[in-house]
Amino acid sequence: MTSSLPTRRSLLLGALGGAAALLLTACGSSGSATGASSADGSQITPSMQAQSGPYQGDSLGRTFDKPAVTLTDTSGKPFDLVAGTRGKAMLLYFGYTHCPDVCPTTMGDIAVAVSKLPKDQQSKVDVVFVTTDPARDTPSEIRTWLNAFNPNFIGLTGDIDTIIAAAKSVGVYVAAPVKGQEPVHGAQTLGFLPADGKAHVLYTSGTTTAVFEHDLPLLIKGVTP
Amino acid sequence: MRRRASALALAAALPLVLAGCGSSGGHGSADAATGGARLSVTGAYIPLPSMPDMAAGYFVLHNDGDRAATLTGVTSPDARSVSMHQSTASTMVDLPNVQVPAHGTVTFARDGRHLMLMGLHPAPKLGARIELNLRFEGAAPVTVQATVQPLTYQPGQ
């Protein structure tokens, strides 16, 4: 993925000319946010400002509140997402366990980055995985799946309509699984800051471990983009 | 036993293919005697799946020949089914076939084209070799041993 980006970007730059150069650079990695929309209907896109900022992920250019939902954790207990992760940085991803490529790749890249943080920092970030296929992903299956990455990752399930609404509130497109079709996973991971509990940074599918490694200490420190 | 039997059958039928496979993991090749497509596979691996019933497979397909070929399907004696997929932003779609241009390379990699292996038996273990049989239109089949790598393995790192 990473190696193809410069090519695509330079092609775009060539086509659009010098004036667009700063803008495209600021738009960051893969710009594909197809189908993603926020609660108010606006498209979720990286910041269009021509500045890079401290993060390697894409600055949202706005913020999203942490979804105010209570879901079920992998021990089967209710989990209030706002209260349960208060005061910590958080990465939020919507996906499903029977997903061969993007979901394990995303969680794996995050897991490697988290494992490289100093121990005291690791406890200051919550990685939250919300299933988009709750009919199939039981709490114990989610636990087994997450344990392959990091036993401290939080796995949540619940009513699919609640999950869809929670995803939509942070600009992530999720749809109810349709029989005979592959379920949908979020096209992006959101980075929340510890102090305000709001999402400020966006990581599209294909974001590398190196980017998470770079950004996690900033999120933990509460640096605003 | 079943696996050994099929390997013997292949050995009898396709000595060239097996010779091309060699003993080192992740490499396989076939030289189609009839056409100009020359397919080989490098870097085949399977991340140790987090769920035992499903895994992804990745590799790089090379065509050193003068004619294009089409990858029409993949099977494995160790998997109930193998399908070819393309990941999109939020889901994945079936790939019925994949064109490999003359003197071209096609990469199956994370967040892109990948194999989905269902019902692997026995359950994959780190370092194990899983046989993949690639069928082509316009070229002879290629057999390759994919190595089971750590879940977070990234080639070249």
Coordinates of C-alpha atoms in Angstrom, one line a residue, chain A residues 1 32 97-102 104-105 108-109 112 141 145 148-149 173 182-187 205-206 209, chain B residues 49-51 53-56 58 85 87-92 109-116 118 151-152 154:
Chain A
M1 CA 0.0 0.0 0.0
S32 CA -10.9 7.0 0.1
T97 CA -13.6 -11.3 13.2
H98 CA -14.3 -13.5 10.1
C99 CA -12.5 -11.0 8.0
P100 CA -9.4 -12.3 6.4
D101 CA -7.5 -9.2 5.3
V102 CA -8.3 -5.7 6.4
P104 CA -6.7 -8.4 11.2
T105 CA -4.3 -6.2 9.3
G108 CA -2.3 -6.1 13.9
D109 CA -0.7 -2.8 12.9
V112 CA 2.5 -3.9 17.0
E141 CA -15.2 -15.2 19.8
W145 CA -9.7 -13.0 18.2
A148 CA -4.2 -12.9 19.1
F149 CA -3.3 -9.2 19.0
Y173 CA -20.1 3.8 7.6
E182 CA -19.5 -10.1 3.0
P183 CA -20.1 -8.0 6.1
V184 CA -18.9 -4.4 6.2
H185 CA -16.0 -3.1 8.3
G186 CA -15.2 0.5 9.0
A187 CA -12.9 2.1 6.4
S205 CA -7.4 1.3 5.9
G206 CA -3.8 0.6 5.0
T209 CA 2.3 0.4 11.9
Chain B
P49 CA -4.8 -16.7 11.6
S50 CA -6.5 -15.3 14.7
M51 CA -9.4 -17.6 14.0
D53 CA -11.2 -21.6 10.5
M54 CA -10.0 -18.9 8.2
A55 CA -6.8 -17.4 7.0
A56 CA -5.5 -15.0 4.3
Y58 CA -0.4 -13.4 0.1
H85 CA -10.7 -11.4 -3.0
S87 CA -10.3 -5.6 -0.3
T88 CA -12.2 -2.3 -0.7
A89 CA -12.4 0.5 1.7
S90 CA -15.1 -1.2 3.8
T91 CA -15.5 -4.7 2.5
M92 CA -14.2 -7.2 0.0
A109 CA -0.8 -8.1 -0.4
R110 CA -2.4 -6.8 2.7
D111 CA -5.4 -4.4 2.2
G112 CA -5.6 -5.5 -1.4
R113 CA -5.8 -8.7 -3.4
H114 CA -5.7 -11.7 -1.1
L115 CA -6.6 -15.4 -0.8
M116 CA -9.2 -16.4 1.7
M118 CA -11.5 -21.5 4.7
L151 CA -0.1 -12.6 12.5
T152 CA 1.5 -9.2 12.2
Q154 CA 5.0 -7.7 7.0

